[in-house]
Coordinates of C-alpha atoms in Angstrom, one line a residue:
Chain A
M324 CA -36.0 -53.4 70.7
A325 CA -33.1 -53.0 73.0
L326 CA -30.9 -54.9 70.6
E327 CA -32.0 -52.6 67.7
N328 CA -31.2 -49.5 69.7
E329 CA -27.7 -50.8 70.6
N330 CA -27.0 -51.6 66.9
T331 CA -28.2 -48.2 65.8
E332 CA -25.8 -46.5 68.3
K333 CA -22.9 -48.6 67.0
N334 CA -23.7 -47.6 63.4
E335 CA -23.7 -43.9 64.2
N336 CA -20.3 -44.2 66.0
T337 CA -18.8 -45.9 62.9
E338 CA -20.2 -43.2 60.6
A339 CA -19.0 -40.1 62.6
P340 CA -15.8 -40.8 64.5
K341 CA -15.6 -38.8 67.7
I342 CA -12.7 -37.6 69.9
G343 CA -12.9 -36.8 73.5
S344 CA -15.6 -37.6 76.0
K345 CA -17.9 -34.8 74.8
G346 CA -18.3 -36.2 71.4
V347 CA -16.3 -33.8 69.2
S348 CA -16.2 -34.9 65.6
R349 CA -12.8 -35.2 63.9
R350 CA -14.1 -33.0 60.9
G351 CA -15.2 -30.4 63.4
F352 CA -11.9 -30.6 65.2
L353 CA -10.0 -29.9 62.0
K354 CA -12.4 -27.1 60.9
K355 CA -12.0 -25.3 64.1
S356 CA -8.2 -25.8 64.1
V357 CA -8.1 -24.0 60.9
G358 CA -10.1 -21.1 62.4
L359 CA -7.9 -21.2 65.4
G360 CA -4.8 -20.9 63.1
V361 CA -6.4 -17.8 61.4
G362 CA -7.0 -16.3 64.8
A363 CA -3.5 -16.9 66.0
A364 CA -2.1 -15.5 62.8
G365 CA -4.2 -12.4 63.4
A366 CA -2.7 -12.1 66.9
A367 CA 0.7 -12.6 65.5
L368 CA 0.1 -9.8 63.0
L369 CA -0.7 -7.4 65.8
G370 CA 2.6 -8.2 67.3
I371 CA 5.0 -8.0 64.4
E372 CA 6.2 -4.6 63.2
M373 CA 3.8 -3.1 60.7
P374 CA 5.1 -1.8 57.3
G375 CA 7.0 1.4 57.5
D376 CA 10.4 0.3 58.5
S377 CA 11.9 0.1 55.1
G378 CA 10.4 3.5 54.0
K379 CA 9.0 1.6 51.0
A380 CA 6.2 -0.3 52.7
Y381 CA 2.5 -0.1 52.8
G382 CA 1.0 3.5 52.3
I383 CA 4.3 4.9 51.1
T384 CA 4.5 6.0 47.5
E385 CA 7.8 6.4 45.6
H386 CA 8.2 9.2 43.1
D387 CA 10.6 9.6 40.2
T388 CA 10.6 13.4 40.6
F389 CA 11.0 15.8 43.5
P390 CA 7.5 15.7 45.2
V391 CA 7.4 19.3 46.3
E392 CA 6.1 21.8 43.7
M393 CA 8.6 24.6 42.7
N394 CA 8.5 27.4 40.3
S395 CA 11.0 29.6 38.3
E396 CA 11.3 32.0 41.3
Y397 CA 13.3 29.5 43.2
K398 CA 17.0 30.4 43.6
R399 CA 19.7 28.7 45.5
Y400 CA 19.6 29.8 49.1
D401 CA 22.0 32.5 50.2
Q402 CA 22.9 31.6 53.8
R403 CA 23.3 35.2 54.8
G404 CA 19.5 35.4 54.6
N405 CA 19.2 32.7 57.3
V406 CA 17.6 34.2 60.4
F407 CA 20.5 33.2 62.5
F408 CA 22.9 35.0 60.2
R409 CA 20.7 38.0 60.0
G410 CA 21.1 38.1 63.7
Y411 CA 24.9 37.5 63.6
G412 CA 25.0 40.1 60.8
G413 CA 23.6 42.7 63.2
E414 CA 20.1 43.1 62.0
K415 CA 18.4 45.2 64.7
Q416 CA 15.2 43.1 65.1
I417 CA 16.9 39.7 65.2
M418 CA 20.2 40.4 66.9
P419 CA 18.9 41.1 70.4
M420 CA 16.8 37.9 70.2
L421 CA 19.7 35.8 69.1
N422 CA 21.9 37.3 71.9
E423 CA 19.3 36.5 74.4
Y424 CA 19.0 32.9 73.2
L425 CA 22.7 32.3 73.0
G426 CA 23.3 33.9 76.4
K427 CA 20.6 31.8 78.0
K428 CA 21.8 28.6 76.2
M429 CA 25.4 29.1 77.4
G430 CA 24.4 30.2 80.9
V431 CA 25.7 33.8 80.4
I432 CA 22.2 35.1 81.0
P433 CA 20.3 33.3 83.8
T434 CA 17.1 31.5 82.7
T435 CA 14.1 32.0 84.9
G436 CA 11.7 29.1 85.5
G437 CA 10.6 26.6 88.0
E438 CA 10.4 22.8 87.5
G439 CA 11.8 21.7 84.2
F440 CA 14.3 24.5 84.4
G441 CA 16.4 23.2 87.3
Q442 CA 20.1 22.4 87.8
L443 CA 19.7 18.7 86.7
E444 CA 18.1 19.8 83.4
F445 CA 20.7 22.4 82.7
A446 CA 23.5 19.9 83.5
L447 CA 22.0 17.4 81.1
R448 CA 21.6 20.0 78.5
G449 CA 25.2 21.1 78.9
A450 CA 26.5 17.6 78.6
A451 CA 24.2 16.8 75.6
W452 CA 25.5 19.9 73.7
S453 CA 29.2 19.6 74.9
V454 CA 30.5 17.7 71.8
E455 CA 28.8 20.2 69.5
D456 CA 29.8 23.2 71.6
D457 CA 33.3 22.1 72.6
I458 CA 34.5 20.0 69.6
N459 CA 32.5 21.4 66.8
D460 CA 32.8 25.0 68.2
Y461 CA 29.0 25.3 67.8
H462 CA 28.5 24.8 64.1
A463 CA 24.6 24.6 64.6
P464 CA 23.6 28.0 63.1
G465 CA 25.2 26.6 59.9
Y466 CA 28.9 27.4 60.1
A467 CA 30.8 25.2 57.7
G468 CA 34.0 23.2 58.3
L469 CA 34.1 23.5 62.1
G470 CA 35.5 20.7 64.4
L471 CA 34.3 17.2 63.2
Y472 CA 32.8 18.9 60.1
K473 CA 36.3 19.8 58.7
W474 CA 36.4 19.5 54.9
E475 CA 40.0 18.1 54.9
G476 CA 40.9 14.5 55.6
A477 CA 43.4 11.9 54.3
I478 CA 42.0 10.1 51.2
S479 CA 43.3 6.6 50.5
P480 CA 45.4 6.4 47.3
N481 CA 43.8 3.0 46.7
K482 CA 40.3 3.5 45.4
Y483 CA 38.1 0.7 46.2
Q484 CA 36.3 -0.5 43.2
F485 CA 32.7 -1.2 43.9
S486 CA 31.1 -3.6 41.4
S487 CA 28.2 -1.3 40.7
P488 CA 26.5 1.9 42.1
D489 CA 24.0 -0.4 43.7
E490 CA 26.7 -2.2 45.6
A491 CA 28.2 1.2 46.7
S492 CA 24.8 2.2 48.0
K493 CA 24.3 -1.0 49.9
I494 CA 27.7 -0.9 51.5
L495 CA 27.4 2.9 52.4
K496 CA 24.0 2.3 54.0
K497 CA 25.3 -0.6 55.9
A498 CA 28.4 1.4 57.1
S499 CA 26.2 4.4 58.0
L500 CA 23.8 2.5 60.2
F501 CA 26.8 0.8 61.8
L502 CA 28.4 4.1 62.5
G503 CA 25.3 5.4 64.2
A504 CA 22.7 6.8 61.9
D505 CA 19.1 5.8 62.7
K506 CA 18.1 6.0 58.9
V507 CA 20.1 6.8 55.9
G508 CA 19.0 7.8 52.4
I509 CA 21.0 8.6 49.2
A510 CA 20.1 11.6 47.1
P511 CA 21.6 12.6 43.7
Y512 CA 23.8 15.6 44.0
D513 CA 21.6 18.6 43.1
D514 CA 22.9 22.1 43.0
R515 CA 19.5 23.6 43.9
W516 CA 20.0 22.5 47.5
I517 CA 23.5 23.9 48.0
Y518 CA 23.8 27.4 49.5
S519 CA 25.0 30.0 46.9
Y520 CA 26.9 31.6 49.7
S521 CA 28.1 29.8 52.8
I522 CA 29.1 31.1 56.1
V523 CA 32.5 29.5 56.6
T524 CA 33.7 30.4 60.1
P525 CA 32.6 33.2 62.4
D526 CA 35.9 35.0 62.6
L527 CA 38.5 33.4 60.4
N528 CA 40.9 36.4 60.2
K529 CA 41.0 37.3 63.9
T530 CA 43.5 36.1 66.5
E531 CA 42.3 34.2 69.5
G532 CA 42.2 37.3 71.6
Q533 CA 40.2 39.3 69.2
K534 CA 37.6 36.7 68.7
L535 CA 34.0 37.5 69.5
D536 CA 32.6 34.2 70.6
H537 CA 29.7 33.3 68.4
K538 CA 28.6 30.8 71.0
N539 CA 27.8 33.4 73.5
S540 CA 26.8 36.4 71.5
A541 CA 25.8 37.5 68.1
S542 CA 29.1 38.6 66.8
P543 CA 28.8 40.9 63.9
D544 CA 32.0 39.3 62.3
M545 CA 31.3 36.7 59.7
V546 CA 33.2 35.2 56.8
F547 CA 31.1 34.1 53.9
Q548 CA 32.1 32.8 50.4
E549 CA 30.5 31.2 47.4
T550 CA 30.0 27.5 47.9
K551 CA 32.5 25.6 45.9
F552 CA 33.7 22.0 46.3
P553 CA 37.3 20.8 45.6
F554 CA 35.8 17.9 43.6
T555 CA 32.7 17.2 41.5
P556 CA 30.1 15.7 43.8
T557 CA 27.8 12.9 42.6
N558 CA 25.7 12.0 45.6
V559 CA 24.6 13.1 49.1
L560 CA 24.2 10.7 51.9
V561 CA 21.6 12.0 54.2
F562 CA 21.3 10.7 57.8
V563 CA 18.3 10.8 60.1
L564 CA 18.9 10.9 63.9
E565 CA 16.0 10.3 66.2
M566 CA 15.7 12.6 69.1
D567 CA 14.6 11.2 72.6
F568 CA 10.9 10.9 72.8
D569 CA 10.4 11.6 76.4
A570 CA 12.8 14.6 76.5
I571 CA 11.2 16.2 73.4
N572 CA 7.7 15.7 74.9
A573 CA 8.9 17.9 77.9
A574 CA 8.9 20.8 75.5
P575 CA 9.3 23.7 75.7
G576 CA 11.7 23.1 78.7
I577 CA 15.4 22.5 79.0
L578 CA 15.0 18.7 78.6
E579 CA 13.8 19.3 75.1
H580 CA 16.9 21.4 74.4
A581 CA 19.0 18.6 75.8
A582 CA 17.4 16.1 73.3
V583 CA 18.2 18.4 70.4
G584 CA 21.8 19.0 71.7
N585 CA 22.3 15.3 72.1
E586 CA 21.6 14.8 68.4
Y587 CA 23.6 17.9 67.4
S588 CA 26.6 16.2 69.1
D589 CA 25.9 12.9 67.3
M590 CA 25.4 14.6 64.0
G591 CA 29.0 15.7 63.9
N592 CA 30.2 12.3 65.1
I593 CA 28.3 10.3 62.4
A594 CA 29.0 12.7 59.5
H595 CA 32.6 12.7 60.4
K596 CA 32.8 9.0 60.7
V597 CA 31.0 8.3 57.4
A598 CA 33.1 10.9 55.6
S599 CA 36.2 9.1 57.0
F600 CA 34.9 5.7 55.8
I601 CA 34.4 7.2 52.3
R602 CA 37.8 8.8 52.2
L603 CA 39.5 5.6 53.4
C604 CA 37.7 3.9 50.4
G605 CA 39.5 6.4 48.2
Y606 CA 36.8 9.0 47.5
N607 CA 36.2 12.6 48.4
A608 CA 33.7 13.4 51.2
I609 CA 32.6 16.5 53.0
P610 CA 30.7 16.1 56.3
C611 CA 28.0 18.6 56.8
G612 CA 25.5 19.5 59.6
N613 CA 23.3 22.5 59.1
D614 CA 26.0 24.0 56.8
T615 CA 26.7 24.0 53.1
G616 CA 23.2 23.0 51.9
L617 CA 19.6 22.7 52.9
S618 CA 19.1 19.5 54.8
V619 CA 15.4 19.2 54.4
P620 CA 15.1 19.1 50.6
M621 CA 18.2 16.8 50.5
A622 CA 16.4 14.5 52.9
I623 CA 13.2 14.5 50.8
H624 CA 15.3 13.9 47.7
A625 CA 16.9 10.9 49.5
G626 CA 13.5 9.4 50.2
L627 CA 13.6 9.8 54.0
G628 CA 10.3 11.7 54.5
E629 CA 8.0 14.4 53.5
L630 CA 7.6 18.2 54.1
S631 CA 5.2 19.1 56.7
R632 CA 3.2 22.3 57.8
I633 CA 6.0 23.0 60.4
G634 CA 8.3 23.3 57.4
I635 CA 10.6 20.5 58.6
L636 CA 10.9 16.8 57.6
V637 CA 8.4 14.2 58.8
T638 CA 9.7 10.7 58.6
P639 CA 7.6 7.5 58.6
D640 CA 9.3 6.2 61.6
Y641 CA 9.9 9.1 64.0
G642 CA 7.6 11.8 62.6
P643 CA 9.3 15.3 62.9
R644 CA 11.3 14.2 66.0
V645 CA 14.6 14.0 64.0
R646 CA 17.8 15.9 63.2
L647 CA 19.5 15.7 59.9
C648 CA 23.1 15.7 58.7
K649 CA 24.8 14.8 55.4
V650 CA 27.9 13.8 53.6
I651 CA 28.6 15.2 50.1
T652 CA 30.7 12.9 48.1
D653 CA 32.0 11.9 44.6
L654 CA 31.4 8.2 45.2
P655 CA 28.8 7.1 42.6
M656 CA 25.9 5.5 44.2
T657 CA 22.4 4.6 43.2
P658 CA 20.1 7.2 44.7
D659 CA 16.8 6.4 46.6
K660 CA 13.5 7.7 45.3
P661 CA 11.6 10.5 47.1
I662 CA 8.5 9.3 49.1
T663 CA 5.2 10.5 50.2
F664 CA 2.9 8.9 52.7
G665 CA 0.0 11.4 53.0
V666 CA 1.7 14.1 55.3
K667 CA 0.8 17.0 53.1
E668 CA -2.9 15.9 52.9
F669 CA -3.0 15.2 56.7
C670 CA -1.5 18.6 57.5
T671 CA -4.2 20.3 55.5
T672 CA -6.8 19.0 58.0
C673 CA -4.8 18.7 61.3
M674 CA -3.2 22.1 62.2
K675 CA -2.4 20.9 65.8
C676 CA 1.1 22.3 65.5
A677 CA -0.2 25.7 64.3
D678 CA -2.7 25.8 67.2
A679 CA -0.1 24.8 69.8
C680 CA 2.7 27.2 68.6
P681 CA 3.1 29.8 71.4
K682 CA 4.0 32.6 68.9
Q683 CA 1.7 31.6 66.0
A684 CA 4.7 31.2 63.8
I685 CA 3.2 28.3 61.8
S686 CA 1.0 28.9 58.9
R687 CA -2.7 28.5 59.4
E688 CA -3.5 28.5 55.7
K689 CA -5.4 25.4 54.7
E690 CA -3.3 24.7 51.6
P691 CA 0.4 25.2 50.9
S692 CA 1.3 28.1 48.7
F693 CA 4.1 30.1 47.2
D694 CA 3.8 32.8 49.8
K695 CA 6.8 33.8 51.8
A696 CA 6.5 34.4 55.6
T697 CA 9.8 36.4 56.1
I698 CA 12.8 37.4 53.9
S699 CA 14.5 34.2 55.3
T700 CA 12.1 32.1 53.4
S701 CA 13.0 30.6 50.0
A702 CA 10.9 31.8 47.2
G703 CA 9.4 29.5 44.6
V704 CA 8.5 26.6 46.8
K705 CA 4.9 25.6 47.4
R706 CA 4.7 24.9 51.1
W707 CA 3.5 26.2 54.4
S708 CA 5.9 28.9 55.2
L709 CA 7.2 29.2 58.8
N710 CA 7.7 32.6 60.3
C711 CA 11.2 32.1 61.7
E712 CA 11.3 35.6 63.3
K713 CA 8.3 34.7 65.5
C714 CA 9.8 31.3 66.2
I715 CA 13.2 32.6 67.3
S716 CA 11.6 35.2 69.6
N717 CA 10.2 32.3 71.6
W718 CA 13.7 30.7 71.7
A719 CA 15.0 33.9 73.2
E720 CA 12.3 34.0 75.9
L721 CA 12.7 30.4 76.8
G722 CA 16.4 29.9 76.4
S723 CA 15.6 26.6 74.6
D724 CA 14.4 26.0 71.1
C725 CA 10.8 25.3 72.0
A726 CA 9.9 22.3 69.8
V727 CA 6.2 22.5 70.9
C728 CA 5.3 21.9 67.3
I729 CA 7.3 18.6 67.2
A730 CA 6.0 17.4 70.5
T731 CA 2.3 17.9 69.6
C732 CA 2.6 16.6 66.0
P733 CA 0.4 13.4 65.7
Y734 CA 3.3 11.8 63.8
N735 CA 5.5 12.1 66.9
K736 CA 4.9 8.7 68.3
H737 CA 6.8 5.7 69.7
K738 CA 7.5 3.1 67.0
E739 CA 4.5 0.9 68.0
W740 CA 2.0 -1.1 65.9
Q741 CA -1.0 0.9 66.9
H742 CA 0.6 4.2 65.7
D743 CA 1.5 2.5 62.4
L744 CA -2.2 1.6 62.1
A745 CA -3.2 5.2 62.8
R746 CA -0.6 6.4 60.2
V747 CA -2.4 4.3 57.6
G748 CA -5.5 6.0 58.7
T749 CA -4.1 9.4 57.7
Q750 CA -4.4 8.3 54.1
T751 CA -8.2 7.6 54.3
P752 CA -11.2 9.9 54.5
A753 CA -11.1 9.4 58.2
K754 CA -8.0 11.6 58.4
S755 CA -10.0 14.7 59.4
L756 CA -11.1 12.8 62.6
L757 CA -7.7 11.7 63.6
R758 CA -6.6 14.9 65.3
Y759 CA -9.7 14.7 67.4
F760 CA -8.9 11.2 68.4
D761 CA -5.2 12.0 68.9
E762 CA -6.2 14.6 71.5
L763 CA -8.9 12.4 73.0
F764 CA -6.4 9.7 73.6
G765 CA -4.1 12.2 75.3
Y766 CA -1.2 12.2 72.9
G767 CA 1.0 15.3 72.5
K768 CA -0.1 17.2 75.6
I769 CA 2.2 20.0 76.6
D770 CA 3.0 19.9 80.2
T771 CA 6.7 20.6 80.9
V772 CA 6.6 20.1 84.6
Q773 CA 4.8 16.8 84.5
K774 CA 6.7 15.5 81.5
T775 CA 10.0 16.5 83.2
K776 CA 9.1 14.5 86.2
E777 CA 8.1 11.5 84.1
F778 CA 11.4 11.8 82.2
W779 CA 13.5 11.5 85.3
N780 CA 11.3 8.8 86.9
K781 CA 10.9 6.5 83.9
K782 CA 13.0 3.4 84.1
S783 CA 15.3 3.0 81.1
Chain B
M125 CA 6.0 -7.6 75.6
T126 CA 6.9 -10.9 74.0
I127 CA 5.2 -12.7 76.9
F128 CA 2.2 -10.6 76.4
W129 CA 1.9 -11.5 72.7
I130 CA 2.2 -15.3 73.6
F131 CA -0.5 -14.7 76.3
L132 CA -2.7 -12.9 73.7
G133 CA -2.3 -15.9 71.2
A134 CA -3.2 -18.3 74.0
L135 CA -6.3 -16.2 74.9
I136 CA -7.5 -16.2 71.3
A137 CA -7.0 -20.0 71.1
S138 CA -8.8 -20.5 74.4
S139 CA -11.7 -18.2 73.3
V140 CA -12.2 -20.2 70.2
W141 CA -12.1 -23.5 72.0
F142 CA -14.4 -22.2 74.7
L143 CA -16.9 -21.2 72.0
Y144 CA -16.6 -24.6 70.3
F145 CA -17.1 -26.7 73.4
K146 CA -19.6 -24.6 75.1
F147 CA -21.8 -23.7 72.2
E148 CA -21.0 -25.6 69.0
V149 CA -21.2 -29.0 70.8
A150 CA -24.6 -27.9 72.3
D151 CA -25.6 -27.0 68.8
K152 CA -26.1 -23.3 69.5
M153 CA -23.8 -22.0 66.8
S154 CA -24.7 -21.1 63.3
I155 CA -22.5 -19.8 60.5
A156 CA -23.6 -16.2 61.3
R157 CA -22.7 -16.6 64.9
W158 CA -19.3 -18.1 64.1
V159 CA -18.6 -15.0 61.9
G160 CA -19.8 -12.7 64.7
A161 CA -17.8 -14.6 67.3
A162 CA -14.6 -14.5 65.1
I163 CA -14.9 -10.7 64.7
S164 CA -15.6 -10.3 68.5
V165 CA -12.6 -12.4 69.4
L166 CA -10.3 -10.5 67.0
W167 CA -11.8 -7.1 68.2
G168 CA -11.4 -8.2 71.8
S169 CA -7.7 -9.1 71.1
F170 CA -7.2 -5.7 69.4
T171 CA -8.7 -4.0 72.4
I172 CA -6.5 -5.9 74.9
A173 CA -3.4 -5.3 72.7
W174 CA -4.2 -1.5 72.5
I175 CA -4.5 -1.2 76.2
A176 CA -1.4 -3.2 77.0
S177 CA 0.7 -1.4 74.4
S178 CA -0.5 2.0 75.5
L179 CA 0.4 1.2 79.1
A180 CA 3.8 -0.1 78.0
E181 CA 4.6 3.1 76.4
G182 CA 3.3 5.2 79.4
E183 CA 0.2 6.5 77.7
A184 CA -2.4 5.9 80.5
Q185 CA -5.0 8.1 78.8
A186 CA -4.8 6.3 75.5
A187 CA -5.1 3.0 77.4
G188 CA -8.2 4.3 79.2
M189 CA -9.8 5.7 76.2
G190 CA -9.0 2.5 74.3
L191 CA -10.8 0.5 77.0
L192 CA -13.8 2.8 76.9
L193 CA -14.2 3.1 73.1
F194 CA -13.0 -0.2 71.8
G195 CA -14.5 -2.0 74.8
A196 CA -17.9 -0.4 74.0
I197 CA -17.7 -1.6 70.5
L198 CA -16.7 -5.0 71.7
F199 CA -19.8 -5.2 73.9
G200 CA -21.9 -4.2 70.9
L201 CA -20.3 -7.0 68.8
I202 CA -20.9 -9.6 71.5
F203 CA -24.5 -8.5 71.8
L204 CA -25.0 -8.7 68.1
T205 CA -23.4 -12.2 68.0
I206 CA -25.7 -13.5 70.7
R207 CA -28.9 -11.9 69.2
I208 CA -28.0 -12.6 65.5
D209 CA -30.1 -15.7 65.0
V210 CA -33.0 -14.1 66.9
I211 CA -32.8 -11.0 64.7
K212 CA -32.5 -13.2 61.6
S213 CA -35.6 -15.3 62.6
K214 CA -37.6 -12.2 63.3
G215 CA -36.7 -10.8 59.9
L216 CA -37.6 -14.1 58.3
K217 CA -40.9 -14.2 60.1
S218 CA -41.8 -10.6 59.1
N219 CA -40.9 -11.3 55.4
L220 CA -43.1 -14.5 55.6
D221 CA -45.9 -12.4 57.1
K222 CA -45.6 -9.9 54.2
T223 CA -45.6 -12.5 51.5
N224 CA -48.3 -14.8 53.1
P225 CA -50.7 -12.4 55.0
V226 CA -53.1 -14.3 57.1
K227 CA -56.5 -14.1 55.6
S228 CA -59.4 -13.4 58.0

C-alpha cells in the first residue's frame, strides 16, 4: 500500500507541474499574472494624463459651425458701448465707479482691508501689472495699438512659402507655444467679431502736459474710429494664458488681481512676439489684447473652449481661469474647429457662480436666452447675459476685479486626473449632483484671508 | 508623484498575489470572488490615488471626503466579496426549497 501511495503522488506531480514550495501550478501562475498585468495597467491608467490635453479628446465634440446660437439682431459690437468706455465717456452711473476702481488699482485712492490687502499683496500686484501699465500704457480696457500692441512692424520682404495651410498652422502653433502661450487655436477671420468702432488711444491729439491719464481716472477724452485693417485678414491666432490657481483662489483680494495683471503683462508679450514672428516670415500681423475684436467668440471659433454662464470662456484644461489675446493676420492657415464639452448643459444645473457673485451680476435663468442684461450686452446671441454694471460696481468697492465667479467655478481646477474624471461626469445624467459633491469636497471655497496665507506659505 | 504611482502599482501587484497565495491556494476563491476582489483592489487603488492626489494639490477636505466616501464603498465591496459565496449558496438553497418543497 505504501508503494501504491508513493506512485500515485509521483503521477500527480507529473500531471500538474508546480512551482514554489506552496504548490502553485504553472497554469495558475500564468493566469494570475495576466490578471496582475490588467491591474497594473489600471493603475498606470490612473497615473497618465486623461484625455483633454489636445482639445480633441474624449468627451469633446467638434463642430463645423459656430456652436452658439445667434439671430438676425446680432450686429458687430461698437466698443463705445463697452462698460469701460461708457465710464471713460462720462456716463454718470458708470464713471464714478470706474474712477474709484482705477484710483484704487493705481494706489491713488487707498484701499481699505485687512489680511489679503497688505503691502506684500499690493507690491505683487504692482509688479504683475507693471508691463501692462508701463509698457502697454494700460491697454486693458480695450485701447488698440498701445505699447507692445502697436500695429506697425517691419515685415520681411522675403515671404516664407509654407507648403500648405496645414503646415502653416502647425508651424504657427509650435512657435506660439514656444513664445509663451499655454494654448493656441486658429480661427478663420470673421468680420462679426471685429468691433465696428474701436477706441484707438485715450488722448491721441493732446500733448503730454494736457493728457488725462486713463490709468488713474476715467478721462472723458477718447479717440475712436471705424475698425479697418491695412491688409485683408484671413485668420486669427487666439492664445489662452492660464492665470495662477492659488492667487485666483484668493479672490476677491489683491492677489487675484495680481494673477490677472500677470497675464495681462504676458498677453502683450506673447501677442507682440507672435506678430513679430509672422512679420519676419513676410506676412502682415496685428497683435491684439482686449482691443479690435471680441476675444471670447474668437476663442470659441478657434476651438479653445465653450461659452459659460459667467459669459466668459471655459477651457477644457484650465476652466474659466484664463486670459485671451490674439493676432490677426493674412497668413493663410487651416483653422481649428469649434468644440463643446458639456459646459452649457452643466451650467444649466450648477449656478455656483451665480450664487457666489457678491452683486448678483450673473444670470440665474436656467436656460440661456436672447435677453440683454445691460446696454453693453450684444444683441442676438443666445447666452446667459452678465450684468456688467453690477459687476464693475464690485470692482470699485474692492479695488480688484473680484473673480469670485472664476474661483468658485467647478471647472476651475488643477490639471489632475481626478478632475478630468469629474469633467467627464458633467456629460452624464449625474451632472446635477456634481455641484453638491464639488462643495462637499471643499472645492472653490471663498476665503481671501486663508487663501492669501496659503499662497505665501505654499512651496513652489 | 512618480514614486507614488510606482508604489501604487506595487501595491496592486502585492494585493493580487496576497489573494492568490492566501486564498486561491487554500481553495477559498471562486470566479465570483475573484471578480469581487478585482473590483475591490481597483476601487481601493482609486481611493488611495484620490487621497494622495488631493493632498498633493493641497485639497485636504477633498482628501478627507474621498477617504470617507470612497473608503465606505470599499468596505462594502470587500464585505460583498467575502460574503458572495454565502449569499449565492443561500439563494441557491432558497430556490431549491421553492422548486422541491419538502412534503410532510
